[in-house]
Every structure is written in C-alpha cells, then in structure tokens.
Tab-separated table of C-alpha atoms and ligand atoms in Angstrom:
chain	number	residue	atom	x	y	z
A	20	MET	CA	147.020	35.047	170.565
A	21	GLY	CA	143.942	35.442	168.494
A	22	ASP	CA	143.239	36.907	164.959
A	23	LEU	CA	145.467	39.463	162.922
A	24	HIS	CA	142.446	42.116	162.444
A	25	GLY	CA	144.237	45.323	162.759
A	26	SER	CA	142.440	47.416	165.313
A	27	SER	CA	140.739	50.464	163.339
A	28	SER	CA	141.322	53.424	165.356
A	29	ARG	CA	145.104	52.990	165.649
A	30	SER	CA	147.696	53.230	162.558
A	31	ALA	CA	150.435	50.541	162.713
A	32	PRO	CA	154.162	51.467	161.759
A	33	ALA	CA	154.410	50.463	158.275
A	34	GLY	CA	154.597	46.688	157.637
A	35	VAL	CA	153.396	45.479	160.827
A	36	THR	CA	149.503	44.321	161.300
A	37	PRO	CA	149.021	44.143	164.981
A	38	ALA	CA	147.329	41.651	166.053
A	39	ARG	CA	143.908	42.432	168.267
A	40	TRP	CA	144.550	43.530	171.694
A	41	THR	CA	142.871	42.629	174.491
A	42	PRO	CA	143.496	43.697	178.403
A	43	GLU	CA	144.725	39.772	178.393
A	44	SER	CA	146.455	39.224	175.058
A	45	TRP	CA	149.545	40.038	176.964
A	46	GLN	CA	148.991	36.236	178.299
A	47	ALA	CA	150.211	34.878	174.720
A	48	ARG	CA	153.514	36.760	175.144
A	49	VAL	CA	156.581	35.919	177.046
A	50	ALA	CA	156.814	38.082	180.008
A	51	ALA	CA	160.281	38.639	181.800
A	52	GLN	CA	160.028	38.959	185.404
A	53	MET	CA	156.412	36.653	184.961
A	54	ILE	CA	155.424	35.770	188.481
A	55	ASP	CA	154.931	32.155	188.918
A	56	TYR	CA	152.020	31.284	191.261
A	57	PRO	CA	151.669	27.821	191.982
A	58	ASP	CA	147.784	28.047	192.613
A	59	ARG	CA	146.103	28.885	189.397
A	60	GLN	CA	142.517	28.582	190.585
A	61	ALA	CA	143.253	30.866	193.240
A	62	LEU	CA	144.632	33.516	190.935
A	63	ASP	CA	141.855	33.192	188.503
A	64	ARG	CA	139.520	34.319	191.774
A	65	ALA	CA	141.403	36.972	193.129
A	66	VAL	CA	141.952	38.308	189.446
A	67	THR	CA	138.003	37.923	189.176
A	68	LYS	CA	137.194	39.602	192.432
A	69	LEU	CA	139.907	42.364	191.658
A	70	SER	CA	138.169	43.292	188.264
A	71	ALA	CA	134.910	43.942	189.827
A	72	LEU	CA	136.207	45.936	192.291
A	73	PRO	CA	135.741	50.214	191.851
A	74	PRO	CA	138.681	51.600	189.688
A	75	LEU	CA	141.378	53.788	192.086
A	76	VAL	CA	141.447	56.602	189.432
A	77	THR	CA	138.900	58.270	186.885
A	78	SER	CA	139.934	58.249	183.303
A	79	GLY	CA	139.236	62.105	183.284
A	80	GLU	CA	142.160	62.552	185.748
A	81	VAL	CA	144.252	60.304	183.438
A	82	GLU	CA	143.269	62.626	180.746
A	83	ARG	CA	144.053	65.759	182.968
A	84	LEU	CA	147.662	64.561	183.618
A	85	THR	CA	147.635	63.568	179.695
A	86	GLU	CA	147.543	67.547	178.874
A	87	LEU	CA	149.810	68.126	181.287
A	88	LEU	CA	152.661	66.362	180.141
A	89	ALA	CA	151.867	67.365	176.497
A	90	GLN	CA	152.471	70.610	178.264
A	91	ALA	CA	155.830	69.259	179.559
A	92	GLN	CA	156.892	67.924	176.359
A	93	GLU	CA	156.650	71.895	174.798
A	94	GLY	CA	158.718	73.011	177.733
A	95	ARG	CA	155.980	74.689	179.320
A	96	ARG	CA	155.720	72.492	182.641
A	97	PHE	CA	158.358	70.304	184.457
A	98	LEU	CA	157.338	66.917	185.938
A	99	LEU	CA	158.670	65.888	189.463
A	100	GLN	CA	158.404	62.033	189.940
A	101	GLY	CA	159.174	60.303	193.185
A	102	GLY	CA	158.693	58.114	196.209
A	103	ASP	CA	159.725	54.795	197.407
A	104	CYS	CA	161.404	52.439	195.780
A	105	ALA	CA	158.751	49.701	196.997
A	106	GLU	CA	155.943	50.552	199.348
A	107	THR	CA	155.094	47.895	201.696
A	108	LEU	CA	151.541	46.946	203.352
A	109	VAL	CA	152.975	47.229	206.676
A	110	ASP	CA	154.416	51.105	205.951
A	111	CYS	CA	150.817	52.097	204.536
A	112	ARG	CA	150.760	54.613	207.688
A	113	PRO	CA	149.394	58.127	208.196
A	114	ASP	CA	153.152	59.543	209.116
A	115	LYS	CA	154.877	58.153	206.291
A	116	VAL	CA	152.144	59.248	203.526
A	117	THR	CA	152.253	62.446	205.006
A	118	ALA	CA	155.640	62.814	204.810
A	119	GLN	CA	155.806	61.468	201.187
A	120	LEU	CA	153.660	64.316	200.103
A	121	LYS	CA	155.357	66.890	202.387
A	122	ILE	CA	158.796	66.483	200.527
A	123	LEU	CA	157.411	66.204	197.448
A	124	LEU	CA	155.591	69.344	197.783
A	125	GLN	CA	158.321	71.180	199.093
A	126	MET	CA	160.843	70.039	196.098
A	127	SER	CA	158.129	71.331	193.832
A	128	LEU	CA	157.958	74.372	195.280
A	129	VAL	CA	161.821	74.892	195.109
A	130	LEU	CA	161.551	74.030	191.474
A	131	VAL	CA	158.840	76.149	190.416
A	132	HIS	CA	160.636	79.009	192.347
A	133	GLY	CA	163.865	78.275	190.432
A	134	MET	CA	162.501	77.153	186.791
A	135	LYS	CA	159.804	79.971	186.943
A	136	LYS	CA	157.380	77.222	185.677
A	137	PRO	CA	154.295	74.860	187.053
A	138	VAL	CA	155.455	71.408	188.103
A	139	ILE	CA	153.506	68.459	187.838
A	140	ARG	CA	153.688	66.244	190.926
A	141	VAL	CA	153.658	62.645	190.263
A	142	GLY	CA	154.083	60.274	193.479
A	143	ARG	CA	155.414	56.874	193.031
A	144	PHE	CA	152.469	55.655	195.601
A	145	ALA	CA	149.388	54.033	195.934
A	146	GLY	CA	150.331	50.757	193.900
A	147	GLN	CA	154.184	50.722	193.913
A	148	TYR	CA	154.016	47.246	195.482
A	149	ALA	CA	155.541	45.281	192.654
A	150	LYS	CA	159.545	44.874	192.009
A	151	PRO	CA	161.654	43.474	189.146
A	152	ARG	CA	164.542	41.429	190.432
A	153	THR	CA	167.518	40.556	188.716
A	154	SER	CA	167.828	37.029	189.952
A	155	ALA	CA	164.446	34.993	190.196
A	156	THR	CA	165.578	33.284	193.081
A	157	GLU	CA	167.957	33.884	196.239
A	158	THR	CA	170.268	31.720	197.952
A	159	ARG	CA	170.952	31.994	201.704
A	160	ASP	CA	173.147	29.494	203.491
A	161	GLY	CA	172.494	26.661	201.295
A	162	GLN	CA	168.737	27.320	200.696
A	163	THR	CA	167.479	28.850	197.448
A	164	LEU	CA	163.618	30.510	197.349
A	165	PRO	CA	162.044	32.844	195.138
A	166	SER	CA	163.242	35.904	195.075
A	167	TYR	CA	160.916	38.591	197.106
A	168	PHE	CA	159.048	40.615	194.398
A	169	GLY	CA	157.409	43.072	196.197
A	170	ASP	CA	154.157	43.234	198.613
A	171	LEU	CA	152.032	42.592	195.402
A	172	VAL	CA	153.342	39.540	194.937
A	173	ASN	CA	155.209	37.338	198.100
A	174	GLY	CA	156.870	38.501	201.409
A	175	ALA	CA	159.909	39.861	202.181
A	176	GLY	CA	160.753	36.695	205.069
A	177	PHE	CA	163.344	34.221	204.066
A	178	ASP	CA	161.108	31.020	204.369
A	179	LEU	CA	158.994	29.081	201.751
A	180	ALA	CA	155.675	30.408	203.004
A	181	SER	CA	156.339	34.134	202.583
A	182	ARG	CA	158.418	33.609	199.155
A	183	THR	CA	155.722	31.516	197.605
A	184	PRO	CA	153.569	34.080	195.460
A	185	ASP	CA	150.212	34.655	196.928
A	186	PRO	CA	147.124	35.768	194.589
A	187	ASP	CA	145.444	37.242	197.655
A	188	ARG	CA	147.887	39.597	198.048
A	189	LEU	CA	146.515	41.332	194.572
A	190	LEU	CA	143.447	42.320	196.696
A	191	ALA	CA	145.407	42.974	199.645
A	192	ALA	CA	147.648	45.703	197.571
A	193	TYR	CA	144.962	47.213	195.678
A	194	GLN	CA	143.085	47.938	199.251
A	195	HIS	CA	146.331	49.478	200.531
A	196	ALA	CA	146.606	51.484	197.511
A	197	ALA	CA	142.922	52.488	198.031
A	198	VAL	CA	143.615	53.405	201.781
A	199	THR	CA	146.390	55.159	200.390
A	200	LEU	CA	145.026	57.426	197.700
A	201	ASN	CA	142.270	57.960	199.640
A	202	PHE	CA	144.152	59.326	202.459
A	203	ILE	CA	146.397	61.547	199.871
A	204	ARG	CA	142.905	62.828	198.477
A	205	ALA	CA	141.834	64.034	201.729
A	206	LEU	CA	144.748	65.709	202.744
A	207	ILE	CA	144.863	67.290	199.552
A	208	ASP	CA	141.072	68.560	199.866
A	209	SER	CA	142.394	69.890	203.573
A	210	GLY	CA	145.026	72.054	202.061
A	211	PHE	CA	148.890	72.078	202.620
A	212	ALA	CA	148.831	75.660	203.733
A	213	ASP	CA	151.201	75.596	206.527
A	214	LEU	CA	153.840	73.742	203.916
A	215	HIS	CA	153.761	77.012	201.960
A	216	HIS	CA	155.820	78.755	204.689
A	217	PRO	CA	159.410	77.550	204.279
A	218	GLU	CA	160.322	79.126	207.654
A	219	ASN	CA	158.115	75.861	208.956
A	220	TRP	CA	160.711	73.462	207.026
A	221	ASP	CA	163.601	71.787	208.391
A	222	LEU	CA	166.528	73.103	206.617
A	223	ARG	CA	169.379	71.710	208.802
A	224	PHE	CA	171.286	70.783	206.138
A	225	MET	CA	171.917	74.466	205.511
A	226	GLU	CA	173.452	74.477	208.992
A	227	HIS	CA	175.688	71.765	208.802
A	228	ALA	CA	179.439	72.451	209.839
A	229	GLY	CA	180.574	70.919	206.573
A	230	LEU	CA	178.693	72.999	203.932
A	231	ARG	CA	180.756	75.617	201.802
A	232	PRO	CA	179.987	78.922	202.944
A	233	SER	CA	179.126	80.267	199.346
A	234	LEU	CA	176.610	77.116	198.704
A	235	ARG	CA	175.464	78.173	202.541
A	236	ALA	CA	174.701	81.942	201.448
A	237	GLU	CA	172.989	80.699	197.946
A	238	TYR	CA	170.783	78.163	199.877
A	239	HIS	CA	169.434	81.039	202.239
A	240	ARG	CA	169.348	83.447	199.381
A	241	MET	CA	167.130	80.979	197.687
A	242	THR	CA	164.774	80.453	200.833
A	243	GLN	CA	164.379	83.815	201.568
A	244	GLN	CA	163.417	84.538	197.900
A	245	LEU	CA	160.989	81.741	198.045
A	246	ALA	CA	159.226	82.589	201.452
A	247	GLU	CA	158.868	86.261	199.580
A	248	ALA	CA	157.207	84.908	196.958
A	249	LEU	CA	154.817	82.678	198.900
A	250	ARG	CA	153.838	85.721	201.151
A	251	PHE	CA	153.461	87.640	198.267
A	252	MET	CA	151.251	85.198	196.654
A	253	GLU	CA	148.968	85.052	199.934
A	254	ALA	CA	148.725	88.891	200.161
A	255	LEU	CA	147.174	88.883	196.537
A	256	GLY	CA	143.920	88.294	197.809
A	257	ASP	CA	141.125	86.915	199.525
A	258	GLY	CA	141.298	83.086	199.028
A	259	SER	CA	144.437	82.550	197.499
A	260	VAL	CA	146.036	80.599	200.639
A	261	ASP	CA	143.415	78.108	199.803
A	262	GLU	CA	144.089	78.508	196.377
A	263	LEU	CA	147.621	78.343	196.740
A	264	SER	CA	147.249	75.056	198.660
A	265	ARG	CA	145.197	73.071	196.561
A	266	VAL	CA	147.712	71.277	195.004
A	267	GLU	CA	147.259	68.387	192.319
A	268	PHE	CA	149.057	65.188	192.585
A	269	PHE	CA	149.097	62.312	190.816
A	270	THR	CA	150.088	58.878	191.096
A	271	SER	CA	152.308	56.227	189.385
A	272	HIS	CA	153.983	52.920	189.524
A	273	GLU	CA	155.855	50.123	187.608
A	274	GLY	CA	153.151	48.170	185.959
A	275	LEU	CA	155.114	45.165	186.491
A	276	ASN	CA	152.460	42.616	187.635
A	277	LEU	CA	149.907	42.418	184.695
A	278	PHE	CA	147.738	40.313	186.338
A	279	TYR	CA	146.804	43.306	188.417
A	280	GLU	CA	146.987	45.844	185.768
A	281	SER	CA	145.052	44.191	183.497
A	282	ALA	CA	142.093	43.008	185.935
A	283	GLN	CA	141.792	46.908	186.226
A	284	THR	CA	141.713	47.786	182.655
A	285	ARG	CA	138.426	48.934	181.414
A	286	GLU	CA	136.520	50.623	179.263
A	287	VAL	CA	134.325	53.843	180.444
A	288	PRO	CA	131.229	55.309	179.135
A	289	ARG	CA	131.252	57.700	176.371
A	290	LYS	CA	135.117	57.384	175.703
A	291	SER	CA	136.875	55.045	173.354
A	292	GLY	CA	139.785	52.888	174.744
A	293	TRP	CA	140.745	51.123	177.393
A	294	TRP	CA	142.069	52.617	180.594
A	295	ASN	CA	144.283	51.317	183.146
A	296	LEU	CA	142.574	52.623	186.372
A	297	THR	CA	144.665	51.637	189.334
A	298	THR	CA	146.962	54.687	188.515
A	299	HIS	CA	147.426	57.827	186.111
A	300	LEU	CA	150.873	57.138	185.014
A	301	PRO	CA	151.862	53.552	184.956
A	302	TRP	CA	155.826	52.656	183.627
A	303	ILE	CA	157.180	49.744	181.821
A	304	GLY	CA	161.018	48.759	183.913
A	305	GLU	CA	164.174	48.639	181.995
A	306	ARG	CA	163.563	45.063	182.456
A	307	THR	CA	160.417	44.399	180.823
A	308	ARG	CA	160.576	46.665	177.866
A	309	ASN	CA	161.309	44.179	174.959
A	310	VAL	CA	159.473	45.044	172.176
A	311	ASP	CA	157.972	41.628	171.455
A	312	GLY	CA	157.368	40.960	175.349
A	313	ALA	CA	154.046	40.276	177.430
A	314	HIS	CA	154.257	44.028	179.127
A	315	VAL	CA	154.673	46.327	175.852
A	316	GLU	CA	151.982	44.068	174.490
A	317	TYR	CA	149.736	44.846	177.730
A	318	PHE	CA	150.821	48.624	177.499
A	319	ARG	CA	150.054	49.279	173.933
A	320	GLY	CA	146.303	48.780	174.536
A	321	ILE	CA	145.697	51.404	177.262
A	322	ARG	CA	144.917	55.094	176.771
A	323	ASN	CA	147.051	56.245	179.965
A	324	PRO	CA	150.069	58.085	179.535
A	325	VAL	CA	153.110	55.521	179.543
A	326	ALA	CA	156.395	55.969	180.887
A	327	ILE	CA	159.747	53.591	180.143
A	328	LYS	CA	162.768	53.327	181.686
A	329	LEU	CA	165.608	53.168	179.398
A	330	GLY	CA	169.357	52.113	180.609
A	331	PRO	CA	172.605	52.693	179.194
A	332	ASP	CA	172.388	49.572	176.737
A	333	ALA	CA	169.035	50.936	175.194
A	334	ASP	CA	169.438	50.690	171.695
A	335	PRO	CA	168.373	53.989	170.234
A	336	ALA	CA	166.637	52.282	167.217
A	337	ASP	CA	164.964	49.839	169.551
A	338	VAL	CA	163.582	52.723	171.574
A	339	VAL	CA	161.870	54.291	168.763
A	340	ARG	CA	160.324	51.313	167.219
A	341	LEU	CA	158.944	50.824	171.010
A	342	ILE	CA	157.619	54.412	170.827
A	343	ASN	CA	156.004	53.597	167.734
A	344	VAL	CA	154.217	50.321	169.197
A	345	LEU	CA	152.953	52.100	172.094
A	346	ASN	CA	151.999	55.755	170.647
A	347	PRO	CA	151.293	54.653	166.980
A	348	ASP	CA	149.732	58.121	166.343
A	349	ASN	CA	152.276	60.033	168.012
A	350	GLU	CA	149.688	61.870	170.339
A	351	PRO	CA	151.030	64.133	172.850
A	352	GLY	CA	151.664	63.548	176.212
A	353	ARG	CA	151.184	59.881	175.866
A	354	THR	CA	155.060	58.791	175.985
A	355	VAL	CA	157.655	59.526	178.624
A	356	LEU	CA	161.097	58.510	178.399
A	357	VAL	CA	162.878	57.893	181.612
A	358	THR	CA	166.751	57.741	181.274
A	359	ARG	CA	168.681	56.193	184.074
A	360	MET	CA	172.089	55.877	182.782
A	361	GLY	CA	174.401	56.110	185.585
A	362	ALA	CA	176.698	59.137	186.183
A	363	THR	CA	179.881	56.881	184.740
A	364	LYS	CA	177.882	56.146	181.243
A	365	ALA	CA	175.657	58.718	180.671
A	366	GLU	CA	177.683	60.603	178.652
A	367	LYS	CA	178.318	58.354	176.398
A	368	ALA	CA	174.857	56.984	176.186
A	369	LEU	CA	172.876	59.718	176.029
A	370	PRO	CA	173.610	61.682	172.830
A	371	SER	CA	172.738	58.986	170.571
A	372	LEU	CA	169.700	58.488	172.186
A	373	LEU	CA	168.319	61.909	172.473
A	374	ALA	CA	169.079	62.785	168.594
A	375	HIS	CA	167.943	59.665	167.459
A	376	VAL	CA	164.518	59.908	169.071
A	377	ALA	CA	164.574	63.726	168.009
A	378	ASP	CA	164.989	62.855	164.463
A	379	SER	CA	162.398	60.667	164.472
A	380	ARG	CA	159.777	63.208	165.463
A	381	ARG	CA	157.916	61.094	168.041
A	382	ARG	CA	156.595	63.284	170.590
A	383	VAL	CA	158.246	62.066	174.045
A	384	LEU	CA	158.884	63.810	177.364
A	385	TRP	CA	162.307	63.356	178.401
A	386	VAL	CA	162.926	62.402	182.290
A	387	CYS	CA	166.015	61.717	184.384
A	388	ASP	CA	166.231	59.242	186.733
A	389	PRO	CA	169.450	59.586	188.372
A	390	MET	CA	168.719	56.922	191.007
A	391	HIS	CA	168.611	53.721	188.992
A	392	GLY	CA	171.931	53.826	187.553
A	393	ASN	CA	174.167	54.713	190.339
A	394	THR	CA	173.399	51.941	192.943
A	395	ARG	CA	176.513	50.141	194.579
A	396	ALA	CA	177.267	48.005	197.131
A	397	THR	CA	179.807	49.166	200.212
A	398	ASP	CA	182.255	46.667	201.616
A	399	GLY	CA	179.919	45.684	204.027
A	400	GLU	CA	177.672	44.798	201.290
A	401	ILE	CA	175.060	47.382	202.060
A	402	LYS	CA	173.187	48.733	198.955
A	403	THR	CA	173.729	52.309	198.778
A	404	ARG	CA	173.808	55.547	196.332
A	405	HIS	CA	176.055	58.757	196.507
A	406	PHE	CA	174.526	62.034	196.740
A	407	ASP	CA	177.098	63.359	194.339
A	408	ASP	CA	176.746	60.559	191.912
A	409	ILE	CA	173.142	61.498	191.684
A	410	LEU	CA	173.882	64.950	191.010
A	411	GLN	CA	176.449	64.596	188.378
A	412	GLU	CA	173.937	62.461	186.326
A	413	LEU	CA	171.411	65.131	186.444
A	414	GLU	CA	174.234	67.627	185.290
A	415	MET	CA	174.883	65.292	182.496
A	416	THR	CA	172.016	64.648	181.392
A	417	ILE	CA	170.603	68.425	181.813
A	418	ASP	CA	174.391	69.226	179.556
A	419	ALA	CA	173.513	66.436	177.153
A	420	HIS	CA	169.898	67.837	176.259
A	421	THR	CA	171.446	71.069	175.660
A	422	ARG	CA	174.007	70.001	173.239
A	423	ILE	CA	171.222	67.807	171.217
A	424	GLY	CA	168.802	70.216	171.594
A	425	THR	CA	166.226	68.332	173.089
A	426	ASN	CA	164.487	69.211	176.502
A	427	LEU	CA	164.878	67.681	180.035
A	428	GLY	CA	161.233	67.901	181.580
A	429	GLY	CA	161.429	65.994	184.342
A	430	VAL	CA	163.246	64.290	187.109
A	431	HIS	CA	162.450	60.930	188.961
A	432	PHE	CA	163.817	60.152	192.484
A	433	GLU	CA	163.419	57.509	195.093
A	434	LEU	CA	162.909	59.110	198.244
A	435	THR	CA	161.110	59.710	201.533
A	436	GLY	CA	160.265	62.361	203.623
A	437	GLU	CA	161.538	60.592	206.475
A	438	ASP	CA	164.898	60.692	208.029
A	439	VAL	CA	166.675	57.353	206.961
A	440	THR	CA	170.100	56.584	206.341
A	441	GLU	CA	170.244	55.019	202.882
A	442	CYS	CA	172.243	57.117	200.318
A	443	VAL	CA	175.552	58.314	201.754
A	444	GLY	CA	176.427	62.660	201.164
A	445	GLY	CA	174.699	65.457	200.821
A	446	SER	CA	175.415	68.187	202.966
A	447	GLY	CA	173.688	66.645	206.146
A	448	GLY	CA	176.659	64.608	205.763
A	449	VAL	CA	175.438	60.543	205.912
A	450	THR	CA	178.649	58.511	205.857
A	451	GLU	CA	178.936	54.723	205.008
A	452	ALA	CA	178.966	54.320	208.628
A	453	ASP	CA	175.691	55.821	209.260
A	454	LEU	CA	173.991	53.681	206.956
A	455	THR	CA	173.088	51.021	209.106
A	456	SER	CA	171.450	53.326	211.751
A	457	ASN	CA	168.155	53.965	209.854
A	458	TYR	CA	167.903	52.010	206.761
A	459	GLU	CA	164.463	50.873	206.484
A	460	SER	CA	164.051	50.236	202.515
A	461	LEU	CA	163.941	46.369	201.635
A	462	CYS	CA	165.008	47.631	197.834
A	463	ASP	CA	166.738	50.361	196.756
A	464	PRO	CA	168.326	53.295	198.712
A	465	ARG	CA	166.190	56.478	199.025
A	466	LEU	CA	167.247	60.314	199.532
A	467	ASN	CA	166.009	61.326	202.766
A	468	TYR	CA	163.841	64.552	203.375
A	469	GLN	CA	167.487	66.453	203.987
A	470	GLN	CA	168.825	65.065	201.000
A	471	ALA	CA	165.766	65.362	198.680
A	472	LEU	CA	165.353	69.132	199.630
A	473	GLU	CA	169.016	70.174	199.081
A	474	MET	CA	168.817	67.858	195.674
A	475	ALA	CA	165.513	70.141	194.849
A	476	PHE	CA	167.677	73.368	195.643
A	477	LEU	CA	170.725	72.292	193.463
A	478	LEU	CA	168.424	71.452	190.269
A	479	ALA	CA	166.191	74.463	190.640
A	480	ARG	CA	169.690	76.316	191.089
A	481	ARG	CA	171.234	74.769	187.820
A	482	LEU	CA	168.051	74.858	185.808
A	483	ALA	CA	167.623	78.537	186.625
A	484	LYS	CA	170.525	78.916	184.463
B	507	PEP	C1	162.419	51.249	189.982
B	507	PEP	O1	161.992	52.009	189.337
B	507	PEP	O2	162.454	51.185	190.903
B	507	PEP	C2	163.059	50.133	188.879
B	507	PEP	C3	163.342	49.010	189.095
B	507	PEP	O3	163.750	51.269	187.833
B	507	PEP	P1	164.143	50.293	186.421
B	507	PEP	O4	163.712	49.345	185.867
B	507	PEP	O5	164.703	51.567	185.735
B	507	PEP	O6	165.701	49.353	186.929
B	508	CO	CO1	164.157	51.179	192.803
C-alpha cells in the first residue's frame, strides 16, 4: 500500500487517516473470495484490454440513480431490485432478457399502484456473472476442483479445464454484459406499451384451485383497479401511452471480481472522482464486506451508490464503521443496506441493527432481500426456498422498521420471468416433487414468473396498509 496522504476531498472518521486510494489499491489488502488466476500474464493482458474498452454505463446515469435513491431514502420512492442469482453466458438470449424486463416492469406497476409512489427499477443483470462460494473447492467422487465462481471466472463443468480461472472470461463477460445492455436499451427505447395492460399478463396463479377465495377476490380487485388506473393514464392525452411506456431501468451486480470492477473504473471529464462504469449500482456481498478487506478498499473510492448485503451476524457497530468508510461525507443516495436475515432470524437480528444505524444518523436506504437467508436443501439435496418464508421475512422486516421508526425503502429478489420450478409454494402450487421438472439455476433458486408477480401483489397489499 502506498503513502499515507489523506485524500483531500473526503473527511475520514475521527482518528483514521485513509491511505491514498487508487482503482488498484485493493490489491494490497486481503481479499475474501479471491480468485487465483494461475496465468498472471494472461490476466494482465485481459485487464489491460478491458481497461481500454468503452464503459457500459455513463456517470450521468449513475448520478441520476443516486438522486432517485436519495429520494427513496426520504420515503418518496421505492426500490425494486431483481434478477437472476447468476447470469450465464449461454443464457444471454433475447427471450430471457425480455422476460426479465417484463416481470420487473409488471411487479413495479403493481407496487406503484399499491404504494402510490414511484418505483426505481434495478435489474440484477448485464454483469451479474461472479458468485461468492461458501467453499473454495468442490469434491465429487474423490476428485477436488475449484468451485464454480460464475461465468466471469470459470466454467460450471466439473473438470479441471472448466474450473481453472480463465482471464479471457473477463472480456467475454464484459461483451455479454454489453450485448445484454444494448438490447435492454433498445427495448426500453421502443416502449413497453402492451405490458401496461394487465389483461395481457399471465395471471394463472389467480385461478389456481388451492387459492383462498378471499385472496382470489382481492387479487382480482387489485388487477381491475390497476387496469383502470392505466387506462385512465392513457386517456389523459396525446403521447401519454408513449410517455407511460418509456420506463427507466438501471443495472446492478455484485462487485466480487475486483479485476473486472477496477479495470472499468475511470475518471470522466469535468467531474471529480472515480466511477465504476460497468454498472450503475454495484453491491458488496455478505462474504466480502470486511471493513479491512480488499472489497471495501476498492468500493470506498468510487462515486457510484454502493449496496451492502447484511446477514444475521452483522454487528451493528461494524456496519456503522463500514458506512463511514464507504460514505464518509454522509452523502444522500450513496449507501444502500440490504438485509438478508432469514425468516427465523430477522426478528432477533433486525431491531438492534436498525436502531444503531438510525442513532448514527447515517443516510441509508434500507432494502430487504428475503431470498438469501431462506435457502434450504430438500431431502433430495435440491437447493430451494419456500414462498412463505420469503413472504414472512418481508413481513417481519416491515414490522421491524415500523417499530424502530426507520423506513423500508426497497426489496431485492432473485427471480426470473420464466416458468421455472426452483422455489416451492405460491398459489401456482410448486411442490418439492416439481422441483426437478424445470430447475435451471446454477446457483440459487429463483421465484418464477407467477411466484414473482404474486409476491408483488402481496407486498403491494401489505405496504398499502
Ligand atoms: C447474491 O445476492 O446472490 C448473494 C450471494 O448474496 P449474499 O452476499 O447476500 O449471500
Ligand atoms: Co444468490
């Protein structure tokens, strides 16, 4: 690590003089989940190439999202963040991308209608290619190989060639992220008018025999109201269909592979500071948020808003220290805290955390990820999550915020617009026996289209209260 000159534009917390930051200063720190590239020269070549390529997003877009997040911190907007656990290179296909945008847009309309406030849409896409793993290696039938760390790092196949970290994947992932984002931008530009008609949505879950009649009636009522509200908007005047269908989307991914993140971190003309221009909203995972670690060192130097995942063992005092390091000037819209406690732990872990951060007067946006604390394995060793656990964590989190007087400003889901069978439950009635029929995720189980839409209805109903 270099010299100890404090950076002039930032005030450090009392007693701490941060060393000089550069996009590469993280390399002197210990990195959890560090990727061990055997061919360092190939890594250098790939990083050099990646650094020279154009950015995927602009600093202006990042500033816009920061402003919106600042409004969400004040309770004036709500964040909906969602997408795959892990994107894969082979799934960079038009049908998949369209399905993802569609479900996020439909959920957002349901939430807007229920909450009567604008929703910020952020996809886990166009770069969500790196995965932290519980174990660095995996053993099958006596053979031990590196774990699969996502397509940005290595291949999922269980053989040495696939599992060896390959620096050329930094470029392949960047290219796939670019293609994905290009298609997303094109879809947004051409409008989503038809998606504003709930009569075109797939609402089969509402007709399922197992659904309680009172809930069915309520879903129908909400859908009708939503359809009427949208027709009313359309009828308001010329061009409003277009206006209405031109929606904003932002991108996010876990900033796990710091070679990728730092290669695309740059200064821009007439603005101060450094920007990670691979994505609008990078996040720090639960396993890499050590305040002295490489990831926090990297993230403290960029101007993007940064989200931090917080599990049930997060120590409230550590969290405040982390916020101070990442956002020393307490700037609005810059810090997003994503709690992912699990339905069995949320009630105990949340109140002290919420209260401690509130007492510190740090400006944060509280978001609930009800997925990552609720993963379990079936008897047949299939990773799944139960719809009811997910809903329960959301409800517990809403209650905890109400009790402490803080504001739940967003939600974070792993979901897909397709008809997969990875999570169980929901009115569509996916059971454990169904899981093998269409299980696609290489990492965590996602809500399918019906489950995600129903979750939005239940959440909107709950937050409307
Ligand atoms: C994820 O979001 O896919 C993830 C791994 O989350 P966490 O860091 O919260 O476990
Ligand atoms: Co996940």
